Tab-separated table of C-alpha atoms in Angstrom:
chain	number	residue	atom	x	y	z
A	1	UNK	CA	79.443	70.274	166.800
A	2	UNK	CA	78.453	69.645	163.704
A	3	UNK	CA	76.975	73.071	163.448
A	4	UNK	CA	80.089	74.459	163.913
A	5	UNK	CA	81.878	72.238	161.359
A	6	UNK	CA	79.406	73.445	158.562
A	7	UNK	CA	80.154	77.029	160.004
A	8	UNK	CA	83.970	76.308	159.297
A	9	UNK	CA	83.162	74.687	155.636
A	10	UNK	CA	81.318	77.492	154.785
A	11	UNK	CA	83.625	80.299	155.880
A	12	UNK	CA	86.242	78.120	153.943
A	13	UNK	CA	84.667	78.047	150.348
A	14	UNK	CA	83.924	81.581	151.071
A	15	UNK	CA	87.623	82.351	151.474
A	16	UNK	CA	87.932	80.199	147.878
A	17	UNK	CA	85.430	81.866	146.047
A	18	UNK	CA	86.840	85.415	147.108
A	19	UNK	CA	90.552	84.330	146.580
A	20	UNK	CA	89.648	83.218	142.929
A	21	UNK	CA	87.787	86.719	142.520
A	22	UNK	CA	90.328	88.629	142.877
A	23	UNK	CA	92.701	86.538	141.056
A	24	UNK	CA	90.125	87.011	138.037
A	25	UNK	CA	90.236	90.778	138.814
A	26	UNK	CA	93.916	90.988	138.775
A	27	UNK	CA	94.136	88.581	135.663
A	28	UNK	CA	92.073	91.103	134.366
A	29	UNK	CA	93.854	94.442	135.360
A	30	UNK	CA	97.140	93.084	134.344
A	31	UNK	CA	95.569	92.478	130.735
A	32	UNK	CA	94.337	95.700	130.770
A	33	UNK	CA	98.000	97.401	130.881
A	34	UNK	CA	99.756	98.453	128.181
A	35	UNK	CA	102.909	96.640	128.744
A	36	UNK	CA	104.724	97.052	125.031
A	37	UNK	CA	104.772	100.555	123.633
A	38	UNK	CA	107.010	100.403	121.167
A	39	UNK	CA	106.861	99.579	117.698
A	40	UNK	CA	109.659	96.968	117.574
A	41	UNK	CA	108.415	95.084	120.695
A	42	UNK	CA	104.758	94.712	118.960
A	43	UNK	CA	106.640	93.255	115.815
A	44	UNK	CA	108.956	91.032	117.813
A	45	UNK	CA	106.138	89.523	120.110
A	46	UNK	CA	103.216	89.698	117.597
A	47	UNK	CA	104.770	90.272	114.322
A	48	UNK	CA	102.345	92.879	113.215
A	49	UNK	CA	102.577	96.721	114.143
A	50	UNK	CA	99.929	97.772	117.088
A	51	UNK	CA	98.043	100.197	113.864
A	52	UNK	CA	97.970	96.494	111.764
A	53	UNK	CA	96.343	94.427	115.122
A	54	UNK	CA	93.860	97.537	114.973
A	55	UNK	CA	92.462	97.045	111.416
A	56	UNK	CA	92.720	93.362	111.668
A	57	UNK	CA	90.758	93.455	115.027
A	58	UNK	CA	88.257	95.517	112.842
A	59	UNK	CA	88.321	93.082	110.084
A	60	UNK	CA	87.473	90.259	112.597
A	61	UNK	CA	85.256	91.693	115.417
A	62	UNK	CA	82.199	91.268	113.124
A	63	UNK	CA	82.972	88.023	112.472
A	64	UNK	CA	83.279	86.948	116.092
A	65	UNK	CA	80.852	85.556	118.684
A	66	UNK	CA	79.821	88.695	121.173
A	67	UNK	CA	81.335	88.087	124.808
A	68	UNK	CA	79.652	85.695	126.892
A	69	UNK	CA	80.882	87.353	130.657
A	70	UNK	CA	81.305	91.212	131.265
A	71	UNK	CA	84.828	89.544	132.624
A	72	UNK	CA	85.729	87.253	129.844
A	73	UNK	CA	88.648	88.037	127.361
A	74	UNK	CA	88.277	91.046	125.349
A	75	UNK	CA	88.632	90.172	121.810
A	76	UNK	CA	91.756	92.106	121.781
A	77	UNK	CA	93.644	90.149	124.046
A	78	UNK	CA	92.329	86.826	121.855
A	79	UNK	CA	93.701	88.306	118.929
A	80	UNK	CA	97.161	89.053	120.892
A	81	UNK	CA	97.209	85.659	122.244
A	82	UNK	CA	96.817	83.652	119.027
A	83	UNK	CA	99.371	85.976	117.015
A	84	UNK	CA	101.785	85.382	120.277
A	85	UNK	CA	101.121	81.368	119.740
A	86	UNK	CA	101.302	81.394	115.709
A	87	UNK	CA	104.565	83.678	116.134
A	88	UNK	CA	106.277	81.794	118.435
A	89	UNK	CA	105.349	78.141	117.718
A	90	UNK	CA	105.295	77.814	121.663
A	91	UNK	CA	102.743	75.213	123.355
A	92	UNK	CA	99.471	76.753	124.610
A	93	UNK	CA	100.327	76.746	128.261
A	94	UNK	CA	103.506	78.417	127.519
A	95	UNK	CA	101.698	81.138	125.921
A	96	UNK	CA	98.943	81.416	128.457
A	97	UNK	CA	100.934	82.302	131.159
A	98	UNK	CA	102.942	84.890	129.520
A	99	UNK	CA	103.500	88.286	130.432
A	100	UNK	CA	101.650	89.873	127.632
A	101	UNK	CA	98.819	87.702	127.722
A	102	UNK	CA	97.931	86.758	131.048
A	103	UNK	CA	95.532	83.852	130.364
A	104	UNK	CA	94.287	80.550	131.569
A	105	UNK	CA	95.928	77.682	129.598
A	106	UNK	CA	92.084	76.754	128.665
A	107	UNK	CA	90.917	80.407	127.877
A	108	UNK	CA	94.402	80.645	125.490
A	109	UNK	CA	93.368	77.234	123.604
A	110	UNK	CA	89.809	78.519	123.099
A	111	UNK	CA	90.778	81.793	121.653
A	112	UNK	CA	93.084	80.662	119.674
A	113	UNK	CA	90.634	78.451	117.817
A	114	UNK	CA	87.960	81.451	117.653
A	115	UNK	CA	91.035	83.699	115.595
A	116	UNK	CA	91.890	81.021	113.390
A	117	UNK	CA	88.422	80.175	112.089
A	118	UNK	CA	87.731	83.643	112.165
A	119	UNK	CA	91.184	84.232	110.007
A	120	UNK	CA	89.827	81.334	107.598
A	121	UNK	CA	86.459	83.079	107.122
A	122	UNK	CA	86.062	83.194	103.198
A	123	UNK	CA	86.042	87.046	102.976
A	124	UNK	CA	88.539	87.312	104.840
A	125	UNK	CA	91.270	84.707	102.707
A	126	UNK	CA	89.776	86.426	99.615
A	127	UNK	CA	90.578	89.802	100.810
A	128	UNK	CA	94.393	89.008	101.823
A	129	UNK	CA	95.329	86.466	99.446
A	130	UNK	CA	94.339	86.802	95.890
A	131	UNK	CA	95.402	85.224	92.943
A	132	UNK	CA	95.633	87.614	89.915
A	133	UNK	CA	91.623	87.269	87.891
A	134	UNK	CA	91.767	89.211	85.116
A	135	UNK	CA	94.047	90.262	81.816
A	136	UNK	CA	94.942	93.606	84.108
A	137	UNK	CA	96.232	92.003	87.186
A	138	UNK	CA	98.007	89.025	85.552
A	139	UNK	CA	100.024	91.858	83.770
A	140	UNK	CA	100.832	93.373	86.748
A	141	UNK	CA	102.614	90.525	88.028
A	142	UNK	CA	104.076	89.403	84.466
A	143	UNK	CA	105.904	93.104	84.587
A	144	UNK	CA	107.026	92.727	88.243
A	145	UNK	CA	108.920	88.838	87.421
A	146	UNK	CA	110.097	90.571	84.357
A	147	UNK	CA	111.490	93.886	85.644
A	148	UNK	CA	113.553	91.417	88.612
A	149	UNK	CA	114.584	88.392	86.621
A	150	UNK	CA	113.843	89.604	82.750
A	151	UNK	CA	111.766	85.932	82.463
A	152	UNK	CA	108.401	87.135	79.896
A	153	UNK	CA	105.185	85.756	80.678
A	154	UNK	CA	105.542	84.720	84.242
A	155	UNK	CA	102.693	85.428	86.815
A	156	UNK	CA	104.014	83.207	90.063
A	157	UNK	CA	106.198	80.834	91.674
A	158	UNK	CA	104.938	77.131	93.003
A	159	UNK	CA	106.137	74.665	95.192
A	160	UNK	CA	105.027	72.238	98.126
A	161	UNK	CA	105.815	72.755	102.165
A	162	UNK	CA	105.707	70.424	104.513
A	163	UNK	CA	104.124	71.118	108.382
A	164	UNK	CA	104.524	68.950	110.780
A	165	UNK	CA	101.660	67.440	112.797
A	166	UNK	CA	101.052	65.066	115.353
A	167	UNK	CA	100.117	61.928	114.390
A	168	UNK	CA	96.222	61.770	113.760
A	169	UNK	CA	93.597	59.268	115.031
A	170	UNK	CA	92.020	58.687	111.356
A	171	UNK	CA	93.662	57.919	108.510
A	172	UNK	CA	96.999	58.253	109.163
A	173	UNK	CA	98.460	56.665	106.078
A	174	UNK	CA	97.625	60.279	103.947
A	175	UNK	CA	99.749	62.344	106.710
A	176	UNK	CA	103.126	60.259	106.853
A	177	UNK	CA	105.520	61.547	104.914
A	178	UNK	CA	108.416	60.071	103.351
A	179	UNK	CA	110.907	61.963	105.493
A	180	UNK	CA	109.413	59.843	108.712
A	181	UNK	CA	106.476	62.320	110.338
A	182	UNK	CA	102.946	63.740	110.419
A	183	UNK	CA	102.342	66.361	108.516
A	184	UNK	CA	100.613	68.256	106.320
A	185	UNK	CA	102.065	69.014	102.210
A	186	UNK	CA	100.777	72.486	101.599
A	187	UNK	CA	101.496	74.300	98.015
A	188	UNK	CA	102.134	78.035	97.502
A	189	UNK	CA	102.137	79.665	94.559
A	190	UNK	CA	103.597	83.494	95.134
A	191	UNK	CA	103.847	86.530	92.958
A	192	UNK	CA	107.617	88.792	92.677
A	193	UNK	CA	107.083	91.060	95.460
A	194	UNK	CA	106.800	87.503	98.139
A	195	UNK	CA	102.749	88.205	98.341
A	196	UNK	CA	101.167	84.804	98.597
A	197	UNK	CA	98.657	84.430	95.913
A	198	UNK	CA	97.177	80.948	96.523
A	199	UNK	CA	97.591	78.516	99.603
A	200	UNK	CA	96.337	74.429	99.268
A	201	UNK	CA	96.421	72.548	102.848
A	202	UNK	CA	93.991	69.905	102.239
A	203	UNK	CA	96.523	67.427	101.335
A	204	UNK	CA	98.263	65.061	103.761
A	205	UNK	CA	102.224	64.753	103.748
A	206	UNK	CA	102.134	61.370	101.437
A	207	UNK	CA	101.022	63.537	98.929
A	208	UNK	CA	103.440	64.516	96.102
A	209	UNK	CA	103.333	68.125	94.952
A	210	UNK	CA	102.518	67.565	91.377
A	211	UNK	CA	99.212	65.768	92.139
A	212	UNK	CA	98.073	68.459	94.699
A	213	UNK	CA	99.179	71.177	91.671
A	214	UNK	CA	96.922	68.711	89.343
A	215	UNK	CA	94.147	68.873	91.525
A	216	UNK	CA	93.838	72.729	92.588
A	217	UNK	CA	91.623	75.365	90.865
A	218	UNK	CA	94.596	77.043	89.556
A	219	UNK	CA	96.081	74.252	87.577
A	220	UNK	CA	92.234	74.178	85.700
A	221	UNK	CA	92.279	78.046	85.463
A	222	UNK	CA	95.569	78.513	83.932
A	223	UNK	CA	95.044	75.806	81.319
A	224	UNK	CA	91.819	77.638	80.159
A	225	UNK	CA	94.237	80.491	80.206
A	226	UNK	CA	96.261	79.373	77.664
A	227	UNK	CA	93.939	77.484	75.733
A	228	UNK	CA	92.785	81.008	75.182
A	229	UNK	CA	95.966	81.876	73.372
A	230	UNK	CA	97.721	84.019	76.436
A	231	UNK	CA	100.537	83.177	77.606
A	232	UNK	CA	100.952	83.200	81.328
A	233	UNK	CA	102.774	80.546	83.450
A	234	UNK	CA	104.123	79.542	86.707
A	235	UNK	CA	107.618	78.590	87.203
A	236	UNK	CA	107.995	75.122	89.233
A	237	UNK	CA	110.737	72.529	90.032
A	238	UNK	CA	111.371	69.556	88.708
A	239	UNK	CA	108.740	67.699	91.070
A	240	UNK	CA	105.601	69.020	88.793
A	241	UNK	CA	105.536	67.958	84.655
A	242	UNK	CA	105.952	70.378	82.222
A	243	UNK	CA	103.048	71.890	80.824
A	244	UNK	CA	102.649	75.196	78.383
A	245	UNK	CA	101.686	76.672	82.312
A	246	UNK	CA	104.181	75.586	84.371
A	247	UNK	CA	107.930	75.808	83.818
A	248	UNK	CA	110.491	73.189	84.728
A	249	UNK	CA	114.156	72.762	84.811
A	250	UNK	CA	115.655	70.943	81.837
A	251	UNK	CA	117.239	67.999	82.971
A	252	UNK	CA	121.337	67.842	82.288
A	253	UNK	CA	121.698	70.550	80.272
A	254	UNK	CA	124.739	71.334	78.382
A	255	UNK	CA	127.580	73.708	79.502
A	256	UNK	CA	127.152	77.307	77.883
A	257	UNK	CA	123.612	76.011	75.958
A	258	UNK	CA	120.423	78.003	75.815
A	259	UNK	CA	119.328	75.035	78.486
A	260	UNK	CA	121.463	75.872	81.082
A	261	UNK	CA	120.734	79.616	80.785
A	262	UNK	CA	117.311	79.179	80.740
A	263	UNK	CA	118.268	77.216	84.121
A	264	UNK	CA	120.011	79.780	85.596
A	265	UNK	CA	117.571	82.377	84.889
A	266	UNK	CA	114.611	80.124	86.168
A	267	UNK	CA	116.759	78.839	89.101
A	268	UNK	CA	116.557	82.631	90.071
A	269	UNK	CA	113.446	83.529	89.670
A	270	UNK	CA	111.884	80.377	91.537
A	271	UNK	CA	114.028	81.033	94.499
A	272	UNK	CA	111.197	83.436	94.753
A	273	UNK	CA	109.260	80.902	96.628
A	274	UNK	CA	111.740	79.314	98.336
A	275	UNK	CA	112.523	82.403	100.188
A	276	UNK	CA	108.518	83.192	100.524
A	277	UNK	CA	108.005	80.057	102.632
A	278	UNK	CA	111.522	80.553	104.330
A	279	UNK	CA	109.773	84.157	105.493
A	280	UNK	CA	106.441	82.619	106.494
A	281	UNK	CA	107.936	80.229	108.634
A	282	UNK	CA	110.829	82.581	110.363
A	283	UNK	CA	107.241	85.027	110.925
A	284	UNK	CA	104.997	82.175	112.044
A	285	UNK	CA	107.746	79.835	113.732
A	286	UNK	CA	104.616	77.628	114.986
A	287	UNK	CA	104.957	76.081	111.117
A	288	UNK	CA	108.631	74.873	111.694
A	289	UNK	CA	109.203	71.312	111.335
A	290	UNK	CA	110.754	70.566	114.616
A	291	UNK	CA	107.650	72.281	116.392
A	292	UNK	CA	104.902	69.942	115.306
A	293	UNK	CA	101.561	71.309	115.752
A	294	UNK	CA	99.697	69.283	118.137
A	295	UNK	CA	96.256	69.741	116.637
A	296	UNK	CA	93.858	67.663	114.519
A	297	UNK	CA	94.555	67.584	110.475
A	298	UNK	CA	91.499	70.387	109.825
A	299	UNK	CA	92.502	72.682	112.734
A	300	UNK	CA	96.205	71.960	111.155
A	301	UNK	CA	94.966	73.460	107.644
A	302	UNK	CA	93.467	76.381	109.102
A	303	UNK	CA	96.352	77.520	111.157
A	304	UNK	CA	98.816	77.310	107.606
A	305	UNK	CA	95.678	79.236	105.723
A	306	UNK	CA	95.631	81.683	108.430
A	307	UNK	CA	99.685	82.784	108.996
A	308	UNK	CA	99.463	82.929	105.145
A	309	UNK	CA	96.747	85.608	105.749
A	310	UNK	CA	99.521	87.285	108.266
A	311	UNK	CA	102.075	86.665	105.721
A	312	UNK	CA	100.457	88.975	103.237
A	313	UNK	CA	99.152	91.528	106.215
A	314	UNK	CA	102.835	91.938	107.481
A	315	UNK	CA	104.619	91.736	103.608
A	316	UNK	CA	101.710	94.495	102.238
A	317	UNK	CA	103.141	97.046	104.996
A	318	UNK	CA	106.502	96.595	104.772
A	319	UNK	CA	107.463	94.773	107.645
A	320	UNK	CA	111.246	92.957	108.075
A	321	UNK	CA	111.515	89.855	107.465
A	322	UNK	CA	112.456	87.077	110.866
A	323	UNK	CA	115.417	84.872	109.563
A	324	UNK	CA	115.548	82.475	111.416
A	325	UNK	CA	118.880	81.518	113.612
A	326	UNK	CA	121.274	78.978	111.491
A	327	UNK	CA	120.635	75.654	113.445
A	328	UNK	CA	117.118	76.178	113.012
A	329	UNK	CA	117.751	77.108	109.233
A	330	UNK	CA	119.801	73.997	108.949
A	331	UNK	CA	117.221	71.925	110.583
A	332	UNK	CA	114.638	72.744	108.191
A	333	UNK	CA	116.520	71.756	104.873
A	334	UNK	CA	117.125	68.544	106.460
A	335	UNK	CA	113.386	67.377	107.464
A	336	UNK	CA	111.835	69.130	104.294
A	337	UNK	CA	114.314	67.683	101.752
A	338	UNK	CA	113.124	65.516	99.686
A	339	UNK	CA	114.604	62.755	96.880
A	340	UNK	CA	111.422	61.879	95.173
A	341	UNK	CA	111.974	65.091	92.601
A	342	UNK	CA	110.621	63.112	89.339
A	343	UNK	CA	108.295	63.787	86.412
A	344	UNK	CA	104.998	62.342	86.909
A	345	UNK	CA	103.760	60.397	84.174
A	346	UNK	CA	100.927	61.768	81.691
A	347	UNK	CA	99.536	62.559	78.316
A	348	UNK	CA	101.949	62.478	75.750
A	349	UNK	CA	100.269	65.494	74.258
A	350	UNK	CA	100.630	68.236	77.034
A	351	UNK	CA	103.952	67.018	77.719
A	352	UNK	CA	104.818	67.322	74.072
A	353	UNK	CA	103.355	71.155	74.168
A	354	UNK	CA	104.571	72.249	77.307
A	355	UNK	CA	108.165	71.296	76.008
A	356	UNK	CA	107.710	73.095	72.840
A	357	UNK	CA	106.705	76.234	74.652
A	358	UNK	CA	109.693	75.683	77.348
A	359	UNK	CA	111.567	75.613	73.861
A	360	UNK	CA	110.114	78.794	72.420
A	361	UNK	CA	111.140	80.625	76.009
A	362	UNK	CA	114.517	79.418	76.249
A	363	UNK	CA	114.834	80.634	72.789
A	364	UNK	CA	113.719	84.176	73.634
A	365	UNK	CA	115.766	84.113	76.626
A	366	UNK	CA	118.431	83.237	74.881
A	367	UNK	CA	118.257	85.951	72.313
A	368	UNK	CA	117.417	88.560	74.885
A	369	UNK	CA	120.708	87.123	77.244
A	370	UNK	CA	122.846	90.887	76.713
């Protein structure tokens, strides 16, 4: 009898292990179809062009781990499953059992972790998203503001994002924004054309923007800049203090003055990078507010670092923009919006000399209005 019983056990988890064979074999054949074709599906699902996954999947093969099981997920269908997650802002089992993917809820949160880092790999961030390094390129993108909004001397646009996070099991204090959530405060600074040139997303959301600005290589590098006697700036609200490189609104300016042109004219030309984070979060919806990314501060920052690396991939070649559907639009102002737009206090000597050269500008612009 109890012969027979082990028989019957035996038979049984042979049944098992042949069932979940051939699920892994269909799994596997199913992946292996080419189920979008056309050039408009691959943007819509992936938001890059089938040629674009290509060279990226060149760019990060070397860079990845060599496959563990002759079954195991082709790098290809990694790649395809984090750009589906990052595009779509959808939860990990949502994405794991979609059509184009055809993965294991487990298998879609592992690759998606292997892309990310991968995407965060120095060489690659330095190879997407570069900010201008020399006389040459900060010329480049002086020309480009000035051919668009005729503003002299500008080389980018800055503000401060927020992207929501869960709430996180250390330190929670640095990630709680004044708007009531998680998240993370992540500055941009972004050149005429809506290229991302530099992306911070070490700071929590109780951060304001002005100290992150403070406290970035760029702030350092464009003060040596100037000290240097060239004048190149960045154009910022009225949340970061004027300095001879960065540009602020004047407050209250009067009616048909040189102060409210110069507003008007810098009110345009920042929008720049308003509508550059308003693209890289209609791309990469996982980014959105309302979606809250339900991953740990670091793997938070990497995610931002790497759709900005998308960002550039998919602005580079051309690609439309996603707007994003009004309700969601709507939703966005409200939860980023913040009331804390004030000066920050410091020496009395760079703010003197950053308003003298705001002065000299609005001057020039003024001049140069017809």
């Amino acid at each position: 009898m109890a012969a027979r019983v082990l028989c019957i056990l035996y038979l049984l988890e042979e049944a098992k292990r042949r069932d979940e064979l051939e699920k892994r074999r269909q799994s596997r054949r199913i992946r292996n179809l080419r189920q979008i074709s056309s050039h408009r599906d691959y943007v819509l699902n992936f938001r890059l062009t089938r040629d674009l996954i290509s060279a990226l999947e060149g760019d990060l093969v070397p860079l990845l781990p060599p496959r563990v099981r002759r079954g195991g997920l082709s790098h290809h269908i990694k790649i395809l499953c984090t750009l589906s997650f990052l595009a779509t802002g959808s939860y990990q089992n949502i994405v794991g059992k979609s059509l184009f993917n055809y993965v294991s809820q487990p298998s879609a949160s592992r690759a998606i972790r292997l892309i990310v880092n991968a995407l965060n790999h120095p060489n690659i961030v330095k190879k997407y998203i570069r900010f201008p390094q020399n006389l040459n390129e900060r010329e480049i993108k002086k020309q480009g503001f000035y051919n668009k909004f005729k503003m002299p001397g500008v080389i980018g646009c800055v503000d401060g994002t927020l992207v929501a996070m869960v709430r996180p099991k250390t330190n929670e204090d640095r990630y709680y924004c004044r708007k009531g959530y998680h998240a993370r405060n992540v500055l941009i600074i972004n050149d005429c054309d809506l290229n991302i040139l530099h992306v911070d997303a070490t700071f929590g959301g109780a951060t304001h923007d002005s100290f992150i600005f403070n406290n970035t290589v760029i702030q350092h590098h464009l003060e040596q800049i100037n000290n240097a006697g060239e004048t190149a700036y960045l154009l910022g609200d009225s949340a970061y203090g004027q300095r001879s490189y960065l540009m602020t609104p004047c407050a209250n300016p009067e009616p048909g003055s040189p102060e409210e042109y110069y507003n008007t004219v810098h009110s345009t030309a920042r929008n720049s990078v308003e509508r550059t984070i308003g693209i890289l979060k209609g791309r990469f919806r996982c980014l959105l507010v309302h979606r809250v990314l339900h991953y740990d501060p670091e793997m938070v920052s990497k995610i931002v670092i790497a759709c900005c690396v998308l960002h550039n991939i998919c602005n580079r070649a051309g690609l439309p923009a996603f707007e994003l559907p009004y309700n969601l639009q709507h939703e966005e102002i409200r939860l980023q919006s913040e009331s804390h737009h004030v000066e920050p206090a410091a020496s009395v000597g760079a703010l003197e000399h950053g308003r003298a050269c705001r002065r000299q500008l609005i001057n020039i612009l003024w001049r140069g209005r017809r």
